[in-house]
């Protein structure tokens, strides 16, 4: 069992050491779901804002694997929802494009289940963001996400991304009155962008986005990209996150009205996050826990206990 996990999303904080919970088990013992439930039940009741994430494997899945994974995700929603239903979800992030592996009826079913088990919000200040592949979206996809409560898009600029598709996506963003988007950029792929794509990225950084997120990359591979982003006038929040100069995020950062979770920065006062799906990493009330990997998640079928692999108590070290 790994005993150290670094919070790579907030470079201003010291490294975080996560120690196995010795009050529940001796070092090296496997952790049972009951230990997790005991920790949650022994914590003070909380109605503090909660961040919620959905994750999905990036590798191709067979039809049977997709069906099983969908059922497991619905089950995890039920398991975790009954523990945190009283907490309003102010931040929601779907990390992968759901239309790549789910039908619109399945996406609707999943969100309805999520809404029935968690305290989802409709207030305009919520930050409900869904990743969209700019090469495969349709107008109906954006309309569905809007109807299900999402108010922000997240997209990745890659060497094969066409300017035309990105412009169509941002036109729909305005048409459906969504918040300025989050842009995901891989520093390794930034070096491969064509001149017209760099020009388009510069235009996007001037008017169409709120937050730019860099994929985690060794510093030696990302320094040039970071320097370029700063030359464009972006406000650097950490090694991974940058804000548009005139964005609400940049203004809140100046006023120190900002919070951070494993899902990214937010200005809706979320400090704790639950991430559902294989390998989901969550941090809550001084605890950090991680879900089973894909093989374990697929075979997990407990209707009462979450699919946890590791649970740690979080403590800062200097």
PDB file of C-alpha atoms in Angstrom:
ATOM      1  CA  UNK A   1       0.000   0.000   0.000  1.00  0.00           C
ATOM      2  CA  UNK A   2       1.408   3.390  -0.951  1.00  0.00           C
ATOM      3  CA  UNK A   3       1.770   5.659   2.047  1.00  0.00           C
ATOM      4  CA  UNK A   4       2.454   8.898   0.207  1.00  0.00           C
ATOM      5  CA  UNK A   5       0.325  10.779  -2.262  1.00  0.00           C
ATOM      6  CA  UNK A   6       1.241  14.272  -3.353  1.00  0.00           C
ATOM      7  CA  UNK A   7      -1.465  16.811  -4.056  1.00  0.00           C
ATOM      8  CA  UNK A   8      -0.042  17.913  -7.390  1.00  0.00           C
ATOM      9  CA  UNK A   9      -2.911  20.308  -8.008  1.00  0.00           C
ATOM     10  CA  UNK A  10      -1.823  23.011  -5.568  1.00  0.00           C
ATOM     11  CA  UNK A  11       1.859  23.845  -5.740  1.00  0.00           C
ATOM     12  CA  UNK A  12       1.561  26.528  -3.060  1.00  0.00           C
ATOM     13  CA  UNK A  13       0.960  23.887  -0.381  1.00  0.00           C
ATOM     14  CA  UNK A  14       3.670  21.623   1.037  1.00  0.00           C
ATOM     15  CA  UNK A  15       3.715  17.963   0.178  1.00  0.00           C
ATOM     16  CA  UNK A  16       0.950  16.030   1.849  1.00  0.00           C
ATOM     17  CA  UNK A  17       1.720  12.819   3.711  1.00  0.00           C
ATOM     18  CA  UNK A  18      -1.116  10.316   3.941  1.00  0.00           C
ATOM     19  CA  UNK A  19      -0.690   7.744   6.667  1.00  0.00           C
ATOM     20  CA  UNK A  20      -2.706   4.534   6.940  1.00  0.00           C
ATOM     21  CA  UNK A  21      -5.285   4.844   9.693  1.00  0.00           C
ATOM     22  CA  UNK A  22      -3.598   3.014  12.566  1.00  0.00           C
ATOM     23  CA  UNK A  23      -6.615   3.499  14.831  1.00  0.00           C
ATOM     24  CA  UNK A  24      -8.526   1.149  12.560  1.00  0.00           C
ATOM     25  CA  UNK A  25      -5.891  -1.310  11.470  1.00  0.00           C
ATOM     26  CA  UNK A  26      -2.259  -2.191  11.839  1.00  0.00           C
ATOM     27  CA  UNK A  27       0.015  -1.163   8.984  1.00  0.00           C
ATOM     28  CA  UNK A  28      -0.196  -3.547   6.031  1.00  0.00           C
ATOM     29  CA  UNK A  29      -3.681  -4.847   6.772  1.00  0.00           C
ATOM     30  CA  UNK A  30      -6.327  -4.663   4.079  1.00  0.00           C
ATOM     31  CA  UNK A  31      -8.996  -2.087   4.813  1.00  0.00           C
ATOM     32  CA  UNK A  32     -12.595  -3.243   4.952  1.00  0.00           C
ATOM     33  CA  UNK A  33     -15.509  -1.075   3.750  1.00  0.00           C
ATOM     34  CA  UNK A  34     -16.798  -1.088   7.328  1.00  0.00           C
ATOM     35  CA  UNK A  35     -13.740   0.930   8.395  1.00  0.00           C
ATOM     36  CA  UNK A  36     -14.670   3.624   5.894  1.00  0.00           C
ATOM     37  CA  UNK A  37     -18.292   3.685   7.032  1.00  0.00           C
ATOM     38  CA  UNK A  38     -17.142   3.941  10.651  1.00  0.00           C
ATOM     39  CA  UNK A  39     -14.924   6.922   9.849  1.00  0.00           C
ATOM     40  CA  UNK A  40     -17.727   8.761   8.047  1.00  0.00           C
ATOM     41  CA  UNK A  41     -20.249   8.057  10.805  1.00  0.00           C
ATOM     42  CA  UNK A  42     -17.850   9.258  13.528  1.00  0.00           C
ATOM     43  CA  UNK A  43     -17.231  12.587  11.816  1.00  0.00           C
ATOM     44  CA  UNK A  44     -19.326  15.635  12.741  1.00  0.00           C
ATOM     45  CA  UNK A  45     -22.464  16.076  10.653  1.00  0.00           C
ATOM     46  CA  UNK A  46     -21.713  18.457   7.826  1.00  0.00           C
ATOM     47  CA  UNK A  47     -23.716  20.411   5.293  1.00  0.00           C
ATOM     48  CA  UNK A  48     -20.619  22.046   3.816  1.00  0.00           C
ATOM     49  CA  UNK A  49     -20.484  22.253  -0.006  1.00  0.00           C
ATOM     50  CA  UNK A  50     -19.283  19.109  -1.736  1.00  0.00           C
ATOM     51  CA  UNK A  51     -17.518  18.550  -5.058  1.00  0.00           C
ATOM     52  CA  UNK A  52     -18.462  15.473  -7.059  1.00  0.00           C
ATOM     53  CA  UNK A  53     -16.493  13.870  -9.874  1.00  0.00           C
ATOM     54  CA  UNK A  54     -17.238  11.145 -12.430  1.00  0.00           C
ATOM     55  CA  UNK A  55     -14.401   9.219 -14.027  1.00  0.00           C
ATOM     56  CA  UNK A  56     -14.258   6.511 -16.697  1.00  0.00           C
ATOM     57  CA  UNK A  57     -11.393   4.390 -18.118  1.00  0.00           C
ATOM     58  CA  UNK A  58      -9.654   5.829 -21.138  1.00  0.00           C
ATOM     59  CA  UNK A  59      -9.000   2.436 -22.761  1.00  0.00           C
ATOM     60  CA  UNK A  60     -11.504   0.784 -25.055  1.00  0.00           C
ATOM     61  CA  UNK A  61     -14.019  -1.486 -23.323  1.00  0.00           C
ATOM     62  CA  UNK A  62     -16.016  -4.415 -24.603  1.00  0.00           C
ATOM     63  CA  UNK A  63     -19.800  -4.126 -24.708  1.00  0.00           C
ATOM     64  CA  UNK A  64     -20.059  -6.360 -21.627  1.00  0.00           C
ATOM     65  CA  UNK A  65     -17.460  -4.296 -19.749  1.00  0.00           C
ATOM     66  CA  UNK A  66     -19.309  -1.073 -20.570  1.00  0.00           C
ATOM     67  CA  UNK A  67     -22.618  -2.503 -19.389  1.00  0.00           C
ATOM     68  CA  UNK A  68     -21.071  -3.858 -16.177  1.00  0.00           C
ATOM     69  CA  UNK A  69     -19.224  -0.624 -15.482  1.00  0.00           C
ATOM     70  CA  UNK A  70     -22.398   1.397 -15.958  1.00  0.00           C
ATOM     71  CA  UNK A  71     -24.207  -0.821 -13.438  1.00  0.00           C
ATOM     72  CA  UNK A  72     -21.321  -0.560 -10.964  1.00  0.00           C
ATOM     73  CA  UNK A  73     -21.324   3.217 -11.256  1.00  0.00           C
ATOM     74  CA  UNK A  74     -25.050   3.358 -10.513  1.00  0.00           C
ATOM     75  CA  UNK A  75     -24.428   1.156  -7.482  1.00  0.00           C
ATOM     76  CA  UNK A  76     -21.618   3.388  -6.218  1.00  0.00           C
ATOM     77  CA  UNK A  77     -23.862   6.422  -6.602  1.00  0.00           C
ATOM     78  CA  UNK A  78     -26.361   4.740  -4.281  1.00  0.00           C
ATOM     79  CA  UNK A  79     -23.671   3.688  -1.776  1.00  0.00           C
ATOM     80  CA  UNK A  80     -22.014   7.097  -1.505  1.00  0.00           C
ATOM     81  CA  UNK A  81     -25.182   9.134  -1.907  1.00  0.00           C
ATOM     82  CA  UNK A  82     -26.758   7.784   1.278  1.00  0.00           C
ATOM     83  CA  UNK A  83     -23.683   8.971   3.213  1.00  0.00           C
ATOM     84  CA  UNK A  84     -23.498  12.503   1.791  1.00  0.00           C
ATOM     85  CA  UNK A  85     -27.011  13.343   0.659  1.00  0.00           C
ATOM     86  CA  UNK A  86     -27.261  16.270   3.089  1.00  0.00           C
ATOM     87  CA  UNK A  87     -24.299  18.080   1.509  1.00  0.00           C
ATOM     88  CA  UNK A  88     -25.082  20.434  -1.412  1.00  0.00           C
ATOM     89  CA  UNK A  89     -23.024  19.621  -4.514  1.00  0.00           C
ATOM     90  CA  UNK A  90     -21.668  22.954  -5.753  1.00  0.00           C
ATOM     91  CA  UNK A  91     -18.935  21.570  -8.033  1.00  0.00           C
ATOM     92  CA  UNK A  92     -19.407  18.706 -10.507  1.00  0.00           C
ATOM     93  CA  UNK A  93     -16.864  17.468 -13.048  1.00  0.00           C
ATOM     94  CA  UNK A  94     -17.294  14.704 -15.613  1.00  0.00           C
ATOM     95  CA  UNK A  95     -13.677  14.089 -16.614  1.00  0.00           C
ATOM     96  CA  UNK A  96     -14.283  12.147 -19.855  1.00  0.00           C
ATOM     97  CA  UNK A  97     -16.665  12.781 -22.740  1.00  0.00           C
ATOM     98  CA  UNK A  98     -19.735  10.680 -21.790  1.00  0.00           C
ATOM     99  CA  UNK A  99     -20.940  10.546 -25.400  1.00  0.00           C
ATOM    100  CA  UNK A 100     -17.872   8.477 -26.295  1.00  0.00           C
ATOM    101  CA  UNK A 101     -19.184   5.474 -24.355  1.00  0.00           C
ATOM    102  CA  UNK A 102     -22.812   6.147 -23.356  1.00  0.00           C
ATOM    103  CA  UNK A 103     -26.039   6.805 -25.210  1.00  0.00           C
ATOM    104  CA  UNK A 104     -28.102   9.934 -24.414  1.00  0.00           C
ATOM    105  CA  UNK A 105     -30.722   7.817 -22.535  1.00  0.00           C
ATOM    106  CA  UNK A 106     -27.936   6.270 -20.405  1.00  0.00           C
ATOM    107  CA  UNK A 107     -26.461   9.692 -19.656  1.00  0.00           C
ATOM    108  CA  UNK A 108     -29.909  10.918 -18.664  1.00  0.00           C
ATOM    109  CA  UNK A 109     -30.449   7.874 -16.439  1.00  0.00           C
ATOM    110  CA  UNK A 110     -27.078   8.357 -14.754  1.00  0.00           C
ATOM    111  CA  UNK A 111     -27.731  12.034 -14.007  1.00  0.00           C
ATOM    112  CA  UNK A 112     -31.225  11.313 -12.732  1.00  0.00           C
ATOM    113  CA  UNK A 113     -29.755   8.690 -10.382  1.00  0.00           C
ATOM    114  CA  UNK A 114     -27.098  11.154  -9.296  1.00  0.00           C
ATOM    115  CA  UNK A 115     -29.757  13.784  -8.629  1.00  0.00           C
ATOM    116  CA  UNK A 116     -31.886  11.373  -6.600  1.00  0.00           C
ATOM    117  CA  UNK A 117     -28.989  10.328  -4.365  1.00  0.00           C
ATOM    118  CA  UNK A 118     -26.998  13.577  -4.044  1.00  0.00           C
ATOM    119  CA  UNK A 119     -28.113  17.125  -3.318  1.00  0.00           C
ATOM    120  CA  UNK A 120     -27.507  18.622  -6.784  1.00  0.00           C
ATOM    121  CA  UNK A 121     -28.031  22.361  -7.213  1.00  0.00           C
ATOM    122  CA  UNK A 122     -29.704  24.631  -9.743  1.00  0.00           C
ATOM    123  CA  UNK A 123     -28.306  27.893  -8.421  1.00  0.00           C
ATOM    124  CA  UNK A 124     -26.450  29.885 -11.128  1.00  0.00           C
ATOM    125  CA  UNK A 125     -23.285  29.923  -9.000  1.00  0.00           C
ATOM    126  CA  UNK A 126     -22.852  26.142  -9.311  1.00  0.00           C
ATOM    127  CA  UNK A 127     -19.891  24.849 -11.330  1.00  0.00           C
ATOM    128  CA  UNK A 128     -21.124  21.780 -13.237  1.00  0.00           C
ATOM    129  CA  UNK A 129     -18.628  20.973 -15.964  1.00  0.00           C
ATOM    130  CA  UNK A 130     -18.566  18.184 -18.558  1.00  0.00           C
ATOM    131  CA  UNK A 131     -15.713  17.243 -20.865  1.00  0.00           C
ATOM    132  CA  UNK A 132     -16.536  17.298 -24.584  1.00  0.00           C
ATOM    133  CA  UNK A 133     -14.436  16.000 -27.477  1.00  0.00           C
ATOM    134  CA  UNK A 134     -14.389  18.859 -30.020  1.00  0.00           C
ATOM    135  CA  UNK A 135     -14.119  16.373 -32.889  1.00  0.00           C
ATOM    136  CA  UNK A 136     -17.234  14.322 -32.129  1.00  0.00           C
ATOM    137  CA  UNK A 137     -19.828  16.526 -30.439  1.00  0.00           C
ATOM    138  CA  UNK A 138     -23.248  17.381 -31.834  1.00  0.00           C
ATOM    139  CA  UNK A 139     -25.571  20.259 -31.013  1.00  0.00           C
ATOM    140  CA  UNK A 140     -27.941  17.774 -29.374  1.00  0.00           C
ATOM    141  CA  UNK A 141     -25.177  16.758 -26.969  1.00  0.00           C
ATOM    142  CA  UNK A 142     -24.792  20.307 -25.683  1.00  0.00           C
ATOM    143  CA  UNK A 143     -28.558  20.738 -25.432  1.00  0.00           C
ATOM    144  CA  UNK A 144     -28.842  17.544 -23.369  1.00  0.00           C
ATOM    145  CA  UNK A 145     -26.053  18.554 -20.983  1.00  0.00           C
ATOM    146  CA  UNK A 146     -27.674  21.961 -20.526  1.00  0.00           C
ATOM    147  CA  UNK A 147     -31.000  20.317 -19.741  1.00  0.00           C
ATOM    148  CA  UNK A 148     -29.360  17.994 -17.215  1.00  0.00           C
ATOM    149  CA  UNK A 149     -27.906  20.915 -15.288  1.00  0.00           C
ATOM    150  CA  UNK A 150     -24.385  21.337 -16.678  1.00  0.00           C
ATOM    151  CA  UNK A 151     -23.421  24.969 -17.132  1.00  0.00           C
ATOM    152  CA  UNK A 152     -19.817  24.692 -18.323  1.00  0.00           C
ATOM    153  CA  UNK A 153     -17.837  22.721 -20.909  1.00  0.00           C
ATOM    154  CA  UNK A 154     -14.300  21.383 -20.711  1.00  0.00           C
ATOM    155  CA  UNK A 155     -12.433  20.531 -23.888  1.00  0.00           C
ATOM    156  CA  UNK A 156      -8.926  19.569 -24.917  1.00  0.00           C
ATOM    157  CA  UNK A 157      -6.924  21.137 -27.698  1.00  0.00           C
ATOM    158  CA  UNK A 158      -4.896  18.459 -29.506  1.00  0.00           C
ATOM    159  CA  UNK A 159      -2.752  18.430 -32.665  1.00  0.00           C
ATOM    160  CA  UNK A 160      -5.577  16.798 -34.674  1.00  0.00           C
ATOM    161  CA  UNK A 161      -8.237  19.255 -33.442  1.00  0.00           C
ATOM    162  CA  UNK A 162      -9.583  21.424 -36.256  1.00  0.00           C
ATOM    163  CA  UNK A 163     -10.190  25.143 -35.870  1.00  0.00           C
ATOM    164  CA  UNK A 164     -13.624  24.785 -37.446  1.00  0.00           C
ATOM    165  CA  UNK A 165     -14.808  22.281 -34.831  1.00  0.00           C
ATOM    166  CA  UNK A 166     -13.572  24.382 -31.939  1.00  0.00           C
ATOM    167  CA  UNK A 167     -15.301  27.464 -33.288  1.00  0.00           C
ATOM    168  CA  UNK A 168     -18.550  25.492 -33.632  1.00  0.00           C
ATOM    169  CA  UNK A 169     -18.227  24.289 -30.048  1.00  0.00           C
ATOM    170  CA  UNK A 170     -17.711  27.780 -28.662  1.00  0.00           C
ATOM    171  CA  UNK A 171     -20.565  29.119 -30.763  1.00  0.00           C
ATOM    172  CA  UNK A 172     -22.837  26.572 -29.062  1.00  0.00           C
ATOM    173  CA  UNK A 173     -21.366  27.529 -25.720  1.00  0.00           C
ATOM    174  CA  UNK A 174     -22.673  31.060 -26.230  1.00  0.00           C
ATOM    175  CA  UNK A 175     -25.916  29.863 -27.822  1.00  0.00           C
ATOM    176  CA  UNK A 176     -26.788  27.792 -24.750  1.00  0.00           C
ATOM    177  CA  UNK A 177     -25.633  30.509 -22.345  1.00  0.00           C
ATOM    178  CA  UNK A 178     -22.939  28.388 -20.700  1.00  0.00           C
ATOM    179  CA  UNK A 179     -20.132  29.709 -18.542  1.00  0.00           C
ATOM    180  CA  UNK A 180     -16.737  30.308 -20.199  1.00  0.00           C
ATOM    181  CA  UNK A 181     -15.135  26.941 -20.777  1.00  0.00           C
ATOM    182  CA  UNK A 182     -12.259  25.093 -19.183  1.00  0.00           C
ATOM    183  CA  UNK A 183      -9.471  24.237 -21.629  1.00  0.00           C
ATOM    184  CA  UNK A 184      -7.351  21.124 -21.097  1.00  0.00           C
ATOM    185  CA  UNK A 185      -3.882  21.237 -22.624  1.00  0.00           C
ATOM    186  CA  UNK A 186      -1.123  18.624 -22.678  1.00  0.00           C
ATOM    187  CA  UNK A 187       2.298  20.363 -22.611  1.00  0.00           C
ATOM    188  CA  UNK A 188       3.752  17.510 -24.666  1.00  0.00           C
ATOM    189  CA  UNK A 189       1.136  18.050 -27.374  1.00  0.00           C
ATOM    190  CA  UNK A 190       1.431  21.846 -27.222  1.00  0.00           C
ATOM    191  CA  UNK A 191       4.785  21.509 -28.994  1.00  0.00           C
ATOM    192  CA  UNK A 192       3.007  19.726 -31.870  1.00  0.00           C
ATOM    193  CA  UNK A 193       0.323  22.353 -32.508  1.00  0.00           C
ATOM    194  CA  UNK A 194       0.291  23.889 -35.964  1.00  0.00           C
ATOM    195  CA  UNK A 195       0.573  27.655 -36.434  1.00  0.00           C
ATOM    196  CA  UNK A 196      -3.166  28.092 -37.075  1.00  0.00           C
ATOM    197  CA  UNK A 197      -3.987  26.082 -33.930  1.00  0.00           C
ATOM    198  CA  UNK A 198      -1.682  28.241 -31.836  1.00  0.00           C
ATOM    199  CA  UNK A 199      -3.389  31.310 -33.289  1.00  0.00           C
ATOM    200  CA  UNK A 200      -6.759  29.848 -32.379  1.00  0.00           C
ATOM    201  CA  UNK A 201      -5.540  29.033 -28.873  1.00  0.00           C
ATOM    202  CA  UNK A 202      -4.389  32.620 -28.471  1.00  0.00           C
ATOM    203  CA  UNK A 203      -7.850  33.822 -29.519  1.00  0.00           C
ATOM    204  CA  UNK A 204      -9.534  31.437 -27.072  1.00  0.00           C
ATOM    205  CA  UNK A 205      -7.290  32.643 -24.261  1.00  0.00           C
ATOM    206  CA  UNK A 206      -8.426  36.187 -24.925  1.00  0.00           C
ATOM    207  CA  UNK A 207     -12.190  35.718 -24.836  1.00  0.00           C
ATOM    208  CA  UNK A 208     -13.710  32.256 -24.483  1.00  0.00           C
ATOM    209  CA  UNK A 209     -12.338  30.567 -21.389  1.00  0.00           C
ATOM    210  CA  UNK A 210     -12.281  30.726 -17.605  1.00  0.00           C
ATOM    211  CA  UNK A 211      -9.640  28.192 -16.590  1.00  0.00           C
ATOM    212  CA  UNK A 212      -6.816  26.447 -18.420  1.00  0.00           C
ATOM    213  CA  UNK A 213      -5.752  23.101 -17.001  1.00  0.00           C
ATOM    214  CA  UNK A 214      -2.430  21.481 -17.846  1.00  0.00           C
ATOM    215  CA  UNK A 215      -2.126  17.730 -17.814  1.00  0.00           C
ATOM    216  CA  UNK A 216       0.309  16.577 -15.141  1.00  0.00           C
ATOM    217  CA  UNK A 217       3.726  16.474 -16.814  1.00  0.00           C
ATOM    218  CA  UNK A 218       7.334  16.529 -15.552  1.00  0.00           C
ATOM    219  CA  UNK A 219       8.506  20.119 -15.079  1.00  0.00           C
ATOM    220  CA  UNK A 220      11.274  19.736 -17.651  1.00  0.00           C
ATOM    221  CA  UNK A 221       8.614  18.918 -20.258  1.00  0.00           C
ATOM    222  CA  UNK A 222       6.166  21.689 -19.334  1.00  0.00           C
ATOM    223  CA  UNK A 223       8.380  24.733 -18.646  1.00  0.00           C
ATOM    224  CA  UNK A 224       8.235  26.070 -22.212  1.00  0.00           C
ATOM    225  CA  UNK A 225       4.463  25.728 -22.319  1.00  0.00           C
ATOM    226  CA  UNK A 226       4.073  27.452 -18.931  1.00  0.00           C
ATOM    227  CA  UNK A 227       6.313  30.305 -20.065  1.00  0.00           C
ATOM    228  CA  UNK A 228       4.216  30.722 -23.224  1.00  0.00           C
ATOM    229  CA  UNK A 229       0.971  30.800 -21.226  1.00  0.00           C
ATOM    230  CA  UNK A 230       2.350  33.472 -18.915  1.00  0.00           C
ATOM    231  CA  UNK A 231       3.405  35.485 -21.959  1.00  0.00           C
ATOM    232  CA  UNK A 232      -0.236  35.411 -23.052  1.00  0.00           C
ATOM    233  CA  UNK A 233      -1.136  37.204 -19.822  1.00  0.00           C
ATOM    234  CA  UNK A 234      -2.689  34.255 -17.980  1.00  0.00           C
ATOM    235  CA  UNK A 235      -2.839  34.346 -14.189  1.00  0.00           C
ATOM    236  CA  UNK A 236      -0.973  31.383 -12.739  1.00  0.00           C
ATOM    237  CA  UNK A 237      -2.736  29.673  -9.835  1.00  0.00           C
ATOM    238  CA  UNK A 238      -0.485  26.603  -9.626  1.00  0.00           C
ATOM    239  CA  UNK A 239       1.692  24.412 -11.812  1.00  0.00           C
ATOM    240  CA  UNK A 240      -1.484  22.972 -13.303  1.00  0.00           C
ATOM    241  CA  UNK A 241      -4.086  25.772 -13.380  1.00  0.00           C
ATOM    242  CA  UNK A 242      -4.177  29.181 -15.062  1.00  0.00           C
ATOM    243  CA  UNK A 243      -6.972  31.775 -15.211  1.00  0.00           C
ATOM    244  CA  UNK A 244      -8.038  34.264 -17.850  1.00  0.00           C
ATOM    245  CA  UNK A 245      -6.975  37.742 -16.630  1.00  0.00           C
ATOM    246  CA  UNK A 246     -10.519  39.167 -16.634  1.00  0.00           C
ATOM    247  CA  UNK A 247     -12.251  35.988 -15.451  1.00  0.00           C
ATOM    248  CA  UNK A 248     -14.272  35.637 -12.282  1.00  0.00           C
ATOM    249  CA  UNK A 249     -11.691  33.135 -11.071  1.00  0.00           C
ATOM    250  CA  UNK A 250      -8.867  35.661 -11.408  1.00  0.00           C
ATOM    251  CA  UNK A 251     -10.879  38.272  -9.534  1.00  0.00           C
ATOM    252  CA  UNK A 252     -11.723  35.843  -6.745  1.00  0.00           C
ATOM    253  CA  UNK A 253      -8.086  34.797  -6.499  1.00  0.00           C
ATOM    254  CA  UNK A 254      -7.059  38.429  -5.898  1.00  0.00           C
ATOM    255  CA  UNK A 255      -9.664  38.660  -3.136  1.00  0.00           C
ATOM    256  CA  UNK A 256      -8.618  35.270  -1.711  1.00  0.00           C
ATOM    257  CA  UNK A 257     -12.134  33.951  -2.274  1.00  0.00           C
ATOM    258  CA  UNK A 258     -11.039  30.625  -3.602  1.00  0.00           C
ATOM    259  CA  UNK A 259     -11.095  26.938  -2.726  1.00  0.00           C
ATOM    260  CA  UNK A 260      -9.435  23.837  -4.160  1.00  0.00           C
ATOM    261  CA  UNK A 261     -10.391  20.184  -4.460  1.00  0.00           C
ATOM    262  CA  UNK A 262      -8.999  17.191  -6.330  1.00  0.00           C
ATOM    263  CA  UNK A 263     -11.320  18.260  -9.171  1.00  0.00           C
ATOM    264  CA  UNK A 264      -9.658  21.648  -9.508  1.00  0.00           C
ATOM    265  CA  UNK A 265     -10.047  25.209  -8.188  1.00  0.00           C
ATOM    266  CA  UNK A 266     -13.479  26.661  -7.528  1.00  0.00           C
ATOM    267  CA  UNK A 267     -15.079  29.803  -6.118  1.00  0.00           C
ATOM    268  CA  UNK A 268     -18.113  28.073  -4.604  1.00  0.00           C
ATOM    269  CA  UNK A 269     -16.378  27.196  -1.328  1.00  0.00           C
ATOM    270  CA  UNK A 270     -15.919  23.464  -2.017  1.00  0.00           C
ATOM    271  CA  UNK A 271     -12.999  21.954  -0.122  1.00  0.00           C
ATOM    272  CA  UNK A 272     -13.937  18.269  -0.136  1.00  0.00           C
ATOM    273  CA  UNK A 273     -14.505  15.988  -3.114  1.00  0.00           C
ATOM    274  CA  UNK A 274     -15.913  12.547  -3.852  1.00  0.00           C
ATOM    275  CA  UNK A 275     -14.871  10.992  -7.166  1.00  0.00           C
ATOM    276  CA  UNK A 276     -16.956   8.100  -8.463  1.00  0.00           C
ATOM    277  CA  UNK A 277     -15.692   5.426 -10.835  1.00  0.00           C
ATOM    278  CA  UNK A 278     -12.531   3.269 -11.199  1.00  0.00           C
ATOM    279  CA  UNK A 279      -9.459   4.763  -9.489  1.00  0.00           C
ATOM    280  CA  UNK A 280     -11.521   7.736  -8.282  1.00  0.00           C
ATOM    281  CA  UNK A 281      -9.482   9.732  -5.752  1.00  0.00           C
ATOM    282  CA  UNK A 282     -11.415  11.547  -3.032  1.00  0.00           C
ATOM    283  CA  UNK A 283     -10.525  13.857  -0.152  1.00  0.00           C
ATOM    284  CA  UNK A 284     -12.923  14.543   2.654  1.00  0.00           C
ATOM    285  CA  UNK A 285     -12.700  15.788   6.246  1.00  0.00           C
ATOM    286  CA  UNK A 286      -9.012  14.933   6.677  1.00  0.00           C
ATOM    287  CA  UNK A 287      -9.366  11.595   4.893  1.00  0.00           C
ATOM    288  CA  UNK A 288      -8.124  10.568   1.481  1.00  0.00           C
ATOM    289  CA  UNK A 289      -9.477   7.445  -0.197  1.00  0.00           C
ATOM    290  CA  UNK A 290      -9.161   5.805  -3.590  1.00  0.00           C
ATOM    291  CA  UNK A 291     -11.448   3.448  -5.471  1.00  0.00           C
ATOM    292  CA  UNK A 292     -10.505   0.070  -6.877  1.00  0.00           C
ATOM    293  CA  UNK A 293      -8.810  -0.085 -10.266  1.00  0.00           C
ATOM    294  CA  UNK A 294     -10.822  -1.165 -13.300  1.00  0.00           C
ATOM    295  CA  UNK A 295     -10.568  -4.981 -12.840  1.00  0.00           C
ATOM    296  CA  UNK A 296     -11.535  -4.701  -9.179  1.00  0.00           C
ATOM    297  CA  UNK A 297     -14.321  -2.220  -9.901  1.00  0.00           C
ATOM    298  CA  UNK A 298     -15.843  -4.510 -12.523  1.00  0.00           C
ATOM    299  CA  UNK A 299     -15.950  -7.460 -10.133  1.00  0.00           C
ATOM    300  CA  UNK A 300     -17.152  -5.402  -7.147  1.00  0.00           C
ATOM    301  CA  UNK A 301     -20.841  -6.009  -6.527  1.00  0.00           C
ATOM    302  CA  UNK A 302     -21.479  -5.074  -2.901  1.00  0.00           C
ATOM    303  CA  UNK A 303     -24.821  -3.214  -2.773  1.00  0.00           C
ATOM    304  CA  UNK A 304     -24.042  -1.620   0.589  1.00  0.00           C
ATOM    305  CA  UNK A 305     -20.357  -0.641   0.638  1.00  0.00           C
ATOM    306  CA  UNK A 306     -18.295   1.613  -1.684  1.00  0.00           C
ATOM    307  CA  UNK A 307     -15.552   0.056  -3.888  1.00  0.00           C
ATOM    308  CA  UNK A 308     -12.607   1.361  -1.872  1.00  0.00           C
ATOM    309  CA  UNK A 309      -9.024   0.164  -2.340  1.00  0.00           C
ATOM    310  CA  UNK A 310      -7.136   2.511   0.024  1.00  0.00           C
ATOM    311  CA  UNK A 311      -8.058   4.821   2.882  1.00  0.00           C
ATOM    312  CA  UNK A 312      -5.647   7.257   4.520  1.00  0.00           C
ATOM    313  CA  UNK A 313      -5.674   9.876   7.202  1.00  0.00           C
ATOM    314  CA  UNK A 314      -4.347  13.132   5.754  1.00  0.00           C
ATOM    315  CA  UNK A 315      -1.811  15.202   7.669  1.00  0.00           C
ATOM    316  CA  UNK A 316       0.427  18.022   6.473  1.00  0.00           C
ATOM    317  CA  UNK A 317       4.182  17.843   6.822  1.00  0.00           C
ATOM    318  CA  UNK A 318       6.680  20.611   6.577  1.00  0.00           C
TER     319      UNK A 318
END
